[in-house]
Structure formats: C-alpha cells, structure tokens
Amino acid sequence: MPAAETTTKIIEELSSSSVIHEIINNKDLQENINETLLSHKILPGTLEEILTNLEALEQYSALEQGVIVNAIYIATKSENLNPEFFWNQKQIGAINKYKKNHKEEEVKLPYTFGNYVVQSSEHDYITSLKFKEVGKLWNKILFYNTDLQRKPKEKTDKKGNTTTTPKVISKSVKEITNLMERGMFRSNTITFCVIMDDKSDISYDAGELTLISGDMYIIDGFHRLSAILNRLEQDPDLEDSIDVAIKYLSFDDARFYLGQINKMSKFDKSFVNYLMNDTLEDKIAIEIERKSVLRGRIAKEATVSSKRSYLTSFNVLSKGIRDIFDPQNNADRINIASVLVYFFDYVVDSYKDEFSSNLETLIKARKSSLRNYHNTFVVYLVIAKALYDKYGKDIPADEIIRLVESFDYSFDGEYSKVLFAEGKGKVNSNQVKRNLKKYAEEKIAGLL
C-alpha cells in the first residue's frame, strides 16, 4: 500500500473507532504509549498532538507513523490498529528497530561549553546555554540515567525481565512547550552532572569549562529539556536560552543531591495556576478574587479547610469557568468577569450567616447546610451561566435568588447525594465537578 494511502487508512481507522476516546480518558494508556514512543526517541508531546488533531499524523515519516500506530496497538490491543493490517513483515521489522535521529551535528569530547561559565565552588558551575546547544549535546555527551533521576517507571515482562523508562508527565512537557512557543517561558535552571570517577576529567579557566572525558547526565529538568527538544523540532534555528547548573560530583554525591532537590517543597498545582494566571479562566478567577465580595475568601490551594474562612478554591472557580462558560477571547473574559462579580456579590450578601466572614458563625453554618460548601460554587457558576445566556449582563437579582433557592442544600437531600456520589474521600476529584455540572444544568433547564 503506498505511503499516502496508508496514512489515510490509519486516520480513518482512528476516526471510526473508539480508541482515541479511550486514550484521551485513560492516563495510564497515555503513559504506556509515551513510554513506547520515547524508547524510539520520539519526543513527549507527539501523542497529545495527534489526539488533538489526527491530521497531524501526516507530518510524520512512514516509519514514525508505524511506531506511533504500533505504540497505540501495544497499549490498547485494538485489532483495527494491528500493524499487520498496514505493513508487511519487513516493514514492521524496520518499525520495531527505528530510533529517531534528532541531531545531525557531530559532538565529541573534549567539549567546551559555548558560553561564559561561572565557578561558584570547587565542584559547582553555572552558565546559560542556547536551546540549540542543549539539543546538540543530547544523546551525544549528555544522557538520561535512571539511577540519577526521580523514580523511573518499571515494567516486568512475562519472563521476569524488568526494564526502566523515564517517568515523563506528557501534560507538563506540553504545557512547558506551549509557554516556550508563546515566548512566556522564563528560564529557570536545569542541572547537568559530570560523574567524578577515574574516567572523567574537566578543566576550568577564566570562564571556560571543558569536559575532557567522562559521562554527563541531566539530573534535574528532564521535562524542560524535553520541551526544548520539542521546540527545536518546530524551529531548529531557535535562539532561546536556558540557565544550566553543571555539577562535578561522585555518583553517590549526585544521588544525594537529587534527594536534596526532592526534599524541597513543591507548590500546590492550584497555587501555581493562581501565580501564573495564564489562561482566560484563570484571569477571570483573579478578577473575581480582586473585585468581588470573595476577596480573601478564595483558597489558593486545591484543598479548602473547613476550619478557615475560605468559601471555595481558585481551582474550583477557574476550572468551572473553563468548563461552564468556555471563554474564547478577551471580550468574553471582560463580560464573564463582570457578570460573576455581580452574581457573587449578590449571592454572598444575600446569605450573610451562611457565607459569614466570622469564622465561628461560618463553621456553625457549615454543619447545617451545603450552601457554603466549596464545590457548591460549581452549581453557582451553572446558575450564573444560564442567567447570562438568557439576560446578558442585565441579570434580574430576583432571578438569581429564585434559582439559588431551587436547590436543596441539606445533608440528606438530592443535591447531597450527587455531591458525595463518588465518596467523601474524592470531593476534590474532577468527576465530582462533572457530576455537579450535569446535575445543575439539567435542573436549571427545567426552570428557565
């Protein structure tokens, strides 16, 4: 079958089967597919691009298409995607052996880093490297070592043989790549480490660092490096740079350093979104926090403590705005923010005890009603959206109260059953929010 016809057939099979939907809704499948792709040196982000747009498959070579289809087949066992339907045994053999060659330029030791290097201690150096130089070093003198990384993924076959692969969170790589594409990525330091042993040697003189011999590994920043490689795939002449720390440590000291990195506190993901407020929905949630009665009442972390005066979380608002209002541009952002500031001002001040800023009063109210439960704000967003669709920005105040009052906020009512359907241990799950959105939309549809 000619290559173009094969590509068309693959896209048709992917479009007509349920396998894409299955992959999109199963993170384990995504990870398994990405592991296989990475073993062929096909970079993280490839699968996500194809899931978003099947036509993107056309930009890959015939061998790369074979690797992608085979990876999906291995993970899903979908017989419609069995490589034998598209290629003969000789072609399948070539697909199985394929490794993508990302770099053409020869790199060998000794190697002198291309920018001025500062020596901060006997074994510590800091510099800034062009993306192009990082890409040039990768898999030539800079490598990945599972013993010098966060715990890798392990897979054991039927014979008991265990293989390890990098634990890559594809969503993170895609998000970093997207920031780089938009020129919004602010360089933060990735770390290379030259292993100090009887095979290694480095030299430093007046800002010039040379790796004479030995092995060098990335020990912090693999997701950022993967994003850099993605960008170089898109634009080989990219002039962007990244800060790089270079350590010269023994294997044991390198492992200790890695442990030190992992002891450092990580920001709550919701707080990271709050700080970056990069999306339209984040910006709207920030506007609500700054301009409405909810100022100081929105938790920056995903968890909302029942012993604090927070009413909901930034995460609940931002994701709810995205899923319910679906803002598309800045005009939407301005209108939606204006409507929600008005809406929440009216709701919160209409139920002063249940949304009281007095912690003792609020805690007492929480024991008798779910009106002030943090996920109930998903319902409020659904109400606000329905009223916005019907009335525009001139929403009648009495309609707000009528719809808010249409829900039973008691602990033994219908709403409670929907809220806790997944179990009280999963109150912050996305499924809970989807359940609430669907329930509220169906209820409101019968009232307007």
CSV table of N, CA and C in Angstrom, one decimal, residues 43-46 48-49 56 59-60 100 102-103 131-132 173-183 225-240:
chain,number,residue,atom,x,y,z
A,43,LEU,N,9.6,12.2,20.8
A,43,LEU,CA,9.6,13.0,22.0
A,43,LEU,C,8.2,13.1,22.6
A,44,PRO,N,8.1,13.4,23.9
A,44,PRO,CA,6.8,13.6,24.6
A,44,PRO,C,6.1,14.8,23.9
A,45,GLY,N,4.8,14.7,23.8
A,45,GLY,CA,4.0,15.7,23.1
A,45,GLY,C,3.5,15.2,21.8
A,46,THR,N,4.1,14.2,21.2
A,46,THR,CA,3.7,13.7,19.9
A,46,THR,C,2.3,13.1,20.0
A,48,GLU,N,-0.1,13.7,22.2
A,48,GLU,CA,-1.1,14.7,22.5
A,48,GLU,C,-1.4,15.5,21.3
A,49,GLU,N,-0.4,15.8,20.4
A,49,GLU,CA,-0.7,16.5,19.2
A,49,GLU,C,-1.6,15.7,18.3
A,56,ALA,N,-2.5,15.6,12.0
A,56,ALA,CA,-1.1,15.9,12.3
A,56,ALA,C,-0.2,14.7,12.0
A,59,GLN,N,2.3,14.6,9.1
A,59,GLN,CA,3.6,15.3,9.0
A,59,GLN,C,4.8,14.4,9.4
A,60,TYR,N,4.4,13.2,9.9
A,60,TYR,CA,5.5,12.2,10.3
A,60,TYR,C,5.8,11.3,9.2
A,100,LYS,N,14.6,7.6,16.3
A,100,LYS,CA,14.6,8.9,15.6
A,100,LYS,C,15.9,9.6,15.9
A,102,HIS,N,17.6,12.9,16.2
A,102,HIS,CA,17.3,14.3,16.4
A,102,HIS,C,18.4,15.2,16.0
A,103,LYS,N,19.6,14.7,16.0
A,103,LYS,CA,20.8,15.6,15.9
A,103,LYS,C,21.6,15.1,14.7
A,131,PHE,N,19.2,26.9,23.4
A,131,PHE,CA,18.5,25.7,23.2
A,131,PHE,C,19.2,24.8,22.2
A,132,LYS,N,19.8,25.4,21.1
A,132,LYS,CA,20.4,24.7,20.1
A,132,LYS,C,21.6,23.9,20.6
A,173,VAL,N,5.2,18.5,29.9
A,173,VAL,CA,6.0,18.8,28.8
A,173,VAL,C,5.3,19.6,27.8
A,174,LYS,N,4.0,19.3,27.5
A,174,LYS,CA,3.2,20.0,26.6
A,174,LYS,C,3.0,21.5,27.1
A,175,GLU,N,2.7,21.6,28.4
A,175,GLU,CA,2.5,23.0,28.9
A,175,GLU,C,3.7,23.8,28.8
A,176,ILE,N,4.9,23.2,29.1
A,176,ILE,CA,6.2,24.0,29.0
A,176,ILE,C,6.5,24.4,27.6
A,177,THR,N,6.2,23.4,26.7
A,177,THR,CA,6.5,23.7,25.3
A,177,THR,C,5.6,24.8,24.8
A,178,ASN,N,4.3,24.8,25.3
A,178,ASN,CA,3.4,25.9,24.9
A,178,ASN,C,3.9,27.3,25.4
A,179,LEU,N,4.4,27.3,26.6
A,179,LEU,CA,4.9,28.6,27.2
A,179,LEU,C,6.1,29.0,26.3
A,180,MET,N,6.9,28.1,25.9
A,180,MET,CA,8.1,28.5,25.1
A,180,MET,C,7.6,29.0,23.7
A,181,GLU,N,6.6,28.3,23.1
A,181,GLU,CA,6.1,28.8,21.8
A,181,GLU,C,5.6,30.2,21.9
A,182,ARG,N,5.0,30.5,23.0
A,182,ARG,CA,4.4,31.9,23.1
A,182,ARG,C,5.3,32.9,23.7
A,183,GLY,N,6.6,32.5,23.9
A,183,GLY,CA,7.6,33.5,24.4
A,183,GLY,C,7.3,33.8,25.9
A,225,LEU,N,13.9,19.9,29.4
A,225,LEU,CA,14.8,19.5,28.3
A,225,LEU,C,13.9,18.9,27.2
A,226,SER,N,12.9,18.1,27.5
A,226,SER,CA,12.0,17.5,26.5
A,226,SER,C,11.3,18.6,25.8
A,227,ALA,N,10.9,19.7,26.5
A,227,ALA,CA,10.2,20.8,25.8
A,227,ALA,C,11.1,21.5,24.9
A,228,ILE,N,12.4,21.7,25.3
A,228,ILE,CA,13.4,22.3,24.5
A,228,ILE,C,13.5,21.5,23.2
A,229,LEU,N,13.6,20.2,23.3
A,229,LEU,CA,13.7,19.3,22.1
A,229,LEU,C,12.5,19.5,21.2
A,230,ASN,N,11.3,19.6,21.8
A,230,ASN,CA,10.1,19.8,21.0
A,230,ASN,C,10.2,21.1,20.2
A,231,ARG,N,10.7,22.2,20.9
A,231,ARG,CA,10.8,23.5,20.2
A,231,ARG,C,11.8,23.4,19.1
A,232,LEU,N,12.9,22.7,19.3
A,232,LEU,CA,13.9,22.5,18.2
A,232,LEU,C,13.4,21.7,17.0
A,233,GLU,N,12.5,20.8,17.3
A,233,GLU,CA,11.8,20.1,16.2
A,233,GLU,C,11.0,21.1,15.4
A,234,GLN,N,10.3,22.0,16.1
A,234,GLN,CA,9.5,23.0,15.4
A,234,GLN,C,10.3,24.1,14.7
A,235,ASP,N,11.4,24.5,15.3
A,235,ASP,CA,12.3,25.6,14.8
A,235,ASP,C,13.7,25.3,15.2
A,236,PRO,N,14.5,24.7,14.3
A,236,PRO,CA,15.9,24.3,14.5
A,236,PRO,C,16.8,25.5,14.7
A,237,ASP,N,16.4,26.7,14.3
A,237,ASP,CA,17.2,27.9,14.4
A,237,ASP,C,16.9,28.7,15.6
A,238,LEU,N,16.1,28.2,16.5
A,238,LEU,CA,15.7,28.9,17.7
A,238,LEU,C,16.9,29.5,18.4
A,239,GLU,N,16.8,30.7,18.9
A,239,GLU,CA,17.9,31.4,19.6
A,239,GLU,C,17.6,31.5,21.1
A,240,ASP,N,16.6,30.9,21.6
A,240,ASP,CA,16.3,31.0,23.1
A,240,ASP,C,17.4,30.3,23.9
